Each structure stands twice: as structure tokens, then as C-alpha cells.
Short mmCIF file of C-alpha atoms in Angstrom, two decimals:
data_model
loop_
_atom_site.label_atom_id
_atom_site.label_comp_id
_atom_site.label_asym_id
_atom_site.label_seq_id
_atom_site.Cartn_x
_atom_site.Cartn_y
_atom_site.Cartn_z
CA MET A 1 0.00 0.00 0.00
CA ALA A 2 2.81 2.40 0.92
CA ALA A 3 4.57 1.72 -2.39
CA ARG A 4 1.37 2.31 -4.34
CA TRP A 5 0.80 5.62 -2.53
CA THR A 6 4.38 6.70 -3.24
CA THR A 7 3.94 5.93 -6.95
CA THR A 8 0.64 7.82 -7.14
CA SER A 9 2.12 10.82 -5.33
CA ALA A 10 5.02 10.91 -7.75
CA ARG A 11 2.63 10.98 -10.69
CA LEU A 12 0.52 13.76 -9.20
CA ALA A 13 3.43 15.97 -8.15
CA PRO A 14 4.06 17.44 -11.64
CA LEU A 15 0.39 18.37 -11.98
CA ALA A 16 0.51 20.20 -8.66
CA VAL A 17 3.58 22.11 -9.75
CA ALA A 18 2.11 22.98 -13.16
CA PHE A 19 -1.33 24.16 -12.06
CA VAL A 20 -1.93 24.44 -8.33
CA VAL A 21 1.27 26.15 -7.27
CA PRO A 22 1.22 28.98 -9.89
CA TRP A 23 -2.43 29.66 -9.14
CA LEU A 24 -1.90 29.89 -5.38
CA CYS A 25 1.19 32.02 -5.85
CA TYR A 26 -0.81 34.51 -7.86
CA VAL A 27 -3.56 34.63 -5.25
CA LEU A 28 -1.10 35.32 -2.46
CA GLU A 29 1.20 37.81 -4.15
CA ALA A 30 0.66 41.48 -3.41
CA ALA A 31 -2.77 40.91 -1.85
CA GLU A 32 -4.01 44.05 -0.11
CA GLY A 33 -6.35 42.00 2.08
CA ALA A 34 -6.79 38.44 3.22
CA PRO A 35 -6.31 35.69 0.62
CA TRP A 36 -9.56 34.59 -1.01
CA PHE A 37 -9.70 31.35 0.94
CA TRP A 38 -9.64 33.04 4.38
CA PRO A 39 -12.96 33.56 6.15
CA PRO A 40 -14.36 37.07 5.57
CA ILE A 41 -13.51 39.59 8.27
CA GLY A 42 -16.00 42.13 9.56
CA GLY A 43 -18.91 41.00 7.43
CA GLY A 44 -20.28 37.99 5.67
CA GLY A 45 -23.38 36.29 4.47
CA ASP A 46 -26.01 37.96 6.62
CA ASP A 47 -25.39 41.65 5.82
CA PRO A 48 -28.85 42.95 4.80
CA TYR A 49 -27.54 45.84 2.69
CA CYS A 50 -25.08 43.65 0.77
CA LEU A 51 -27.62 40.90 0.21
CA THR A 52 -30.03 43.46 -1.25
CA TRP A 53 -27.26 44.92 -3.40
CA ARG A 54 -26.37 41.47 -4.76
CA VAL A 55 -30.00 40.75 -5.62
CA MET A 56 -30.17 44.09 -7.45
CA VAL A 57 -27.07 43.10 -9.44
CA GLU A 58 -28.42 39.68 -10.42
CA ALA A 59 -31.81 41.13 -11.38
CA ASN A 60 -30.03 43.69 -13.63
CA ASN A 61 -31.49 46.57 -11.65
CA ALA A 62 -28.05 47.83 -10.61
CA LYS A 63 -26.37 49.14 -13.75
CA GLY A 64 -23.09 50.84 -14.49
CA TRP A 65 -21.37 50.04 -11.19
CA ARG A 66 -17.58 49.76 -11.41
CA THR A 67 -16.60 48.30 -8.03
CA VAL A 68 -18.15 46.30 -5.23
CA PRO A 69 -19.25 48.71 -2.47
CA ALA A 70 -16.49 48.95 0.13
CA GLN A 71 -18.72 47.65 2.91
CA CYS A 72 -19.58 44.57 0.80
CA VAL A 73 -16.08 43.35 -0.08
CA GLY A 74 -16.08 40.88 2.81
CA TYR A 75 -19.62 39.79 1.97
CA VAL A 76 -18.75 39.10 -1.67
CA ARG A 77 -15.58 37.26 -0.66
CA GLY A 78 -17.61 35.06 1.65
CA TYR A 79 -20.33 34.46 -0.93
CA MET A 80 -17.85 33.47 -3.63
CA ALA A 81 -15.55 31.32 -1.47
CA TRP A 82 -17.67 29.58 1.13
CA GLY A 83 -20.22 27.53 -0.76
CA GLN A 84 -23.28 29.60 -1.62
CA TYR A 85 -21.93 30.75 -4.98
CA HIS A 86 -21.20 27.19 -6.09
CA ARG A 87 -24.63 26.04 -4.93
CA ASP A 88 -26.22 28.85 -6.94
CA VAL A 89 -24.21 28.02 -10.06
CA ALA A 90 -25.11 24.34 -9.70
CA ALA A 91 -28.79 25.29 -9.53
CA VAL A 92 -28.44 27.28 -12.77
CA ALA A 93 -26.72 24.33 -14.46
CA GLU A 94 -29.43 21.93 -13.29
CA GLN A 95 -32.19 24.18 -14.66
CA ALA A 96 -30.36 24.54 -17.98
CA ALA A 97 -29.86 20.78 -18.23
CA ALA A 98 -33.52 20.10 -17.46
CA TYR A 99 -34.58 22.53 -20.18
CA ALA A 100 -32.06 20.99 -22.61
CA THR A 101 -33.62 17.60 -22.02
CA GLN A 102 -37.04 19.00 -22.94
CA VAL A 103 -35.86 20.54 -26.22
CA ALA A 104 -33.18 18.00 -27.17
CA PRO A 105 -33.00 17.35 -30.92
CA PRO A 106 -34.22 13.97 -32.17
CA ALA A 107 -31.72 11.31 -33.09
CA GLY A 108 -30.67 11.72 -36.69
CA GLY A 109 -31.59 15.42 -36.75
CA ASP A 110 -29.88 18.07 -38.83
CA GLY A 111 -27.28 18.92 -36.17
CA LEU A 112 -28.18 22.61 -36.06
CA ASP A 113 -29.55 22.92 -32.52
CA ALA A 114 -26.98 24.89 -30.54
CA TRP A 115 -26.09 26.45 -27.21
CA VAL A 116 -23.79 29.37 -26.49
CA LEU A 117 -21.59 29.49 -23.38
CA ASP A 118 -19.58 32.46 -22.15
CA VAL A 119 -16.02 31.94 -20.81
CA ASP A 120 -15.08 34.32 -17.99
CA ASP A 121 -16.89 33.44 -14.77
CA THR A 122 -19.17 31.13 -16.67
CA CYS A 123 -16.71 28.37 -17.62
CA LEU A 124 -13.51 29.74 -16.07
CA SER A 125 -13.36 31.48 -12.71
CA ASN A 126 -11.50 34.76 -12.23
CA GLN A 127 -12.24 34.82 -8.51
CA PRO A 128 -8.55 34.60 -7.47
CA TYR A 129 -7.69 37.63 -9.63
CA TYR A 130 -10.57 39.79 -8.42
CA GLN A 131 -9.94 38.77 -4.80
CA VAL A 132 -6.40 40.11 -5.03
CA LYS A 133 -7.79 43.30 -6.58
CA GLN A 134 -10.32 43.60 -3.75
CA PHE A 135 -13.04 43.50 -6.45
CA GLY A 136 -11.84 46.85 -7.73
CA ALA A 137 -12.35 48.55 -11.09
CA TYR A 138 -11.53 46.62 -14.26
CA ASP A 139 -7.90 47.02 -15.34
CA PRO A 140 -7.39 45.69 -18.89
CA VAL A 141 -3.61 45.43 -18.60
CA ALA A 142 -3.67 43.57 -15.28
CA PHE A 143 -6.47 41.29 -16.43
CA ARG A 144 -4.64 40.41 -19.64
CA ALA A 145 -1.57 39.49 -17.57
CA TRP A 146 -3.71 37.26 -15.35
CA ALA A 147 -5.57 35.58 -18.24
CA SER A 148 -2.33 34.95 -20.13
CA ARG A 149 -1.18 32.66 -17.32
CA ALA A 150 -3.93 30.19 -18.28
CA ILE A 151 -4.50 29.17 -14.64
CA CYS A 152 -8.14 30.19 -14.18
CA PRO A 153 -9.90 27.39 -12.29
CA GLY A 154 -12.76 25.70 -14.09
CA ILE A 155 -16.29 25.98 -12.71
CA PRO A 156 -17.38 22.36 -12.16
CA ALA A 157 -21.12 22.83 -12.69
CA MET A 158 -20.52 24.40 -16.08
CA GLN A 159 -18.12 21.64 -17.09
CA TRP A 160 -20.89 19.16 -16.26
CA LEU A 161 -23.42 21.23 -18.21
CA LEU A 162 -21.20 21.28 -21.31
CA GLN A 163 -20.89 17.51 -21.29
CA THR A 164 -24.63 17.16 -20.68
CA LEU A 165 -25.43 19.37 -23.65
CA ARG A 166 -23.11 17.38 -25.87
CA SER A 167 -24.69 14.12 -24.73
CA ARG A 168 -28.13 15.51 -25.61
CA GLY A 169 -27.03 16.14 -29.20
CA PHE A 170 -26.47 19.91 -29.14
CA ARG A 171 -23.67 21.84 -30.79
CA VAL A 172 -21.90 24.07 -28.25
CA PHE A 173 -20.18 27.36 -29.10
CA VAL A 174 -17.97 29.01 -26.50
CA VAL A 175 -18.03 32.78 -27.06
CA THR A 176 -15.85 35.29 -25.22
CA GLY A 177 -15.00 38.95 -25.44
CA ARG A 178 -11.34 38.16 -24.83
CA ASP A 179 -9.02 39.37 -27.58
CA GLU A 180 -8.14 36.56 -29.96
CA GLU A 181 -4.75 37.92 -30.98
CA THR A 182 -3.34 38.28 -27.46
CA LEU A 183 -5.29 35.66 -25.51
CA GLY A 184 -6.38 33.08 -28.06
CA SER A 185 -3.91 30.28 -27.42
CA CYS A 186 -3.80 30.67 -23.64
CA THR A 187 -7.60 30.72 -23.40
CA ALA A 188 -7.91 27.51 -25.40
CA ALA A 189 -5.19 25.92 -23.25
CA ASN A 190 -6.86 27.06 -20.03
CA LEU A 191 -10.22 25.62 -21.10
CA ALA A 192 -8.59 22.31 -21.93
CA ALA A 193 -6.64 22.18 -18.65
CA ALA A 194 -9.84 22.97 -16.73
CA GLY A 195 -11.66 20.04 -18.34
CA PHE A 196 -13.69 21.84 -20.99
CA SER A 197 -13.49 19.67 -24.06
CA GLY A 198 -15.80 18.62 -26.85
CA TYR A 199 -17.25 22.03 -27.65
CA ASP A 200 -17.56 22.85 -31.33
CA ARG A 201 -15.81 26.19 -31.57
CA LEU A 202 -14.15 28.85 -29.44
CA ILE A 203 -15.13 32.29 -30.80
CA MET A 204 -13.16 35.31 -29.61
CA ARG A 205 -13.09 39.03 -30.30
CA GLY A 206 -11.08 39.78 -33.44
CA ALA A 207 -9.85 43.04 -34.94
CA LEU A 208 -13.21 43.68 -36.62
CA HIS A 209 -15.01 43.82 -33.26
CA ARG A 210 -12.48 45.66 -31.10
CA GLY A 211 -14.05 48.61 -29.36
CA GLN A 212 -17.57 47.24 -29.60
CA SER A 213 -19.69 46.72 -26.53
CA SER A 214 -20.21 43.19 -25.30
CA VAL A 215 -23.83 43.25 -26.47
CA ALA A 216 -22.84 44.38 -29.96
CA PHE A 217 -20.01 41.85 -30.31
CA LYS A 218 -21.96 38.85 -29.04
CA SER A 219 -25.02 39.83 -31.09
CA ALA A 220 -22.83 39.83 -34.20
CA VAL A 221 -21.46 36.38 -33.36
CA ARG A 222 -24.91 34.92 -32.79
CA ARG A 223 -26.25 36.61 -35.93
CA GLN A 224 -23.57 34.88 -37.96
CA LEU A 225 -24.33 31.52 -36.36
CA VAL A 226 -28.05 31.86 -37.13
CA GLU A 227 -28.25 33.80 -40.41
CA GLU A 228 -25.11 32.56 -42.15
CA GLU A 229 -24.60 29.09 -40.69
CA GLY A 230 -28.19 28.08 -40.03
CA TYR A 231 -27.98 27.23 -36.33
CA ARG A 232 -30.92 27.47 -33.94
CA ILE A 233 -29.74 28.83 -30.58
CA ARG A 234 -31.76 26.91 -28.03
CA GLY A 235 -29.96 28.18 -24.95
CA ASN A 236 -27.47 30.84 -23.88
CA VAL A 237 -25.49 30.86 -20.62
CA GLY A 238 -23.48 33.77 -19.23
CA ASP A 239 -22.57 35.61 -16.05
CA GLN A 240 -23.33 39.09 -17.43
CA TRP A 241 -26.64 40.36 -18.73
CA SER A 242 -24.67 41.72 -21.70
CA ASP A 243 -23.96 38.05 -22.61
CA LEU A 244 -27.68 37.42 -22.81
CA GLN A 245 -29.07 40.53 -24.51
CA GLY A 246 -29.21 41.72 -28.12
CA ASP A 247 -29.95 39.89 -31.35
CA TYR A 248 -30.54 36.13 -31.43
CA ALA A 249 -30.03 35.79 -27.68
CA GLY A 250 -31.52 32.30 -27.77
CA ASP A 251 -34.83 30.61 -27.03
CA ARG A 252 -33.95 30.73 -23.34
CA VAL A 253 -31.16 32.40 -21.38
CA PHE A 254 -29.56 31.35 -18.10
CA LYS A 255 -27.80 33.90 -15.87
CA VAL A 256 -24.86 32.66 -13.79
CA PRO A 257 -24.40 34.75 -10.63
CA ASN A 258 -21.52 37.22 -10.52
CA PRO A 259 -21.34 40.03 -7.95
CA MET A 260 -17.63 40.71 -8.66
CA TYR A 261 -17.87 43.05 -11.66
CA PHE A 262 -20.21 44.49 -14.28
CA VAL A 263 -19.74 44.40 -18.07
CA PRO A 264 -22.06 46.80 -19.95
#
């Protein structure tokens, strides 16, 4: 038994070095507050103001905010790190899977029934990055440096949903506002390392769509899928309302919770 454990440990050690250690190092370096995995200090899950604020965010009634309110940083850290967030995401995935079962294409169909999945904080989590930033304003340079490391953890419920959709006979397109030229290869590698495989295409923002809003860019992508390629978008999953609005949003949309940042 001891020899078997030693062999297994030796095999796992390189994986730990390649993925776990760089990720934890990033989380810990230059943090202005407690690391994301520490219990929240001076706040938490029962703050009435912060709970109301989060509900306003998820209902799309709070618009244009750039940072988490200072008094809610501990609350958001606790929500994201201590179980409730993952339970909420799992509930979204379960609802999406149940709907997919209802509208699944028949065997031998034309193969044009499709779903669209977002990347950031839908498939891949940026929680470690935003924790270090204390959920501050979006910094494109710092975020590009983080994303280029390709160490974003995968979100398990969304990995399960992707495989469920594929097993039901849907085509799955992963669409992100990340820049293809600078982040294309590392995003594909990160998705693969996080267990996201079997999707049909990763679609990223190219030169033609730079400077466009998220709604405009993702509408253009979906318009091409529907009008030029003939797909029927049965479902659309994203953490921002801007993922789910605009042209050809899909027969049904599913909002993944995200109180960390707002993308107009």
C-alpha cells in the first residue's frame, strides 16, 4: 500500500507544480487584504444591505457600477468562497440541463440545434484575480496578464453542463469577449486544462469587433451563427446580462451569478 501511494504521489506531483502552485502564488502575491480562501472579516453572508445589493445586481437593476461597495467586499468574498456561490451556479446548471432535455433534438436530426456558453466566470473562474484586486475597477492590462497565465480554475457545474449538452445532441459554441490575438492560445489551453473539451468552436473578439460593446459583439457572433450558418440557438449561458441581450439571444437564457464586476 505504501509503495502504491508513493507511486501515485510521484505521478501527481508534476500536476501540482504545473497548475496548483502557480495559481496559489498569484492569489497570495501582493494581496491588499486576506487571501480569497480566508474567512471574511468584519462581514459575511447575513449583511442585509449587501444581500439586497447582490439581488439588485443579479436582477439587472443595478447598472453601471464599477466596483463592489467597500462595505460589501467581505460579503462578496464570503459568498464566492464559502459555498453559496457554487450552490447557486449548480442550480443554474441543473435548470439549464432540465430545459435541454425537454428541447433535445431527435436522433438523426440536422445537427443545427446549438447552445452558447460564455467563458469568464461562466466556464472559467476569475475569482482569485478579483480577490487580489479587492473587487476593484476593471484594469485591462492587469487582467490580460492574469488571463495569459492560463491558470483560471474551471467551474465544475458548467463543465458538467457542457458535457450534458453534448450528450443531448447539441452543438456548443464558447463565445468570449477576450481578444483573440493576445489571448487566443492561452484561453484555449486554459479551457482544456480545466476540463472543458468537446465544444464545437471557441469564438473570440477579433480586430473587426475591437471597441464594440459586449452586447454588440456577441449579437454579431450569434447573428452569424443563425443567419449565415443556419444554427438554432436553443440556450445561452453567461454571467453578465450583456452576454444574454441583443440579437438572437436564444430561445432561453440562463444567468450565472456574478457580484464581482459588471460588463455593460
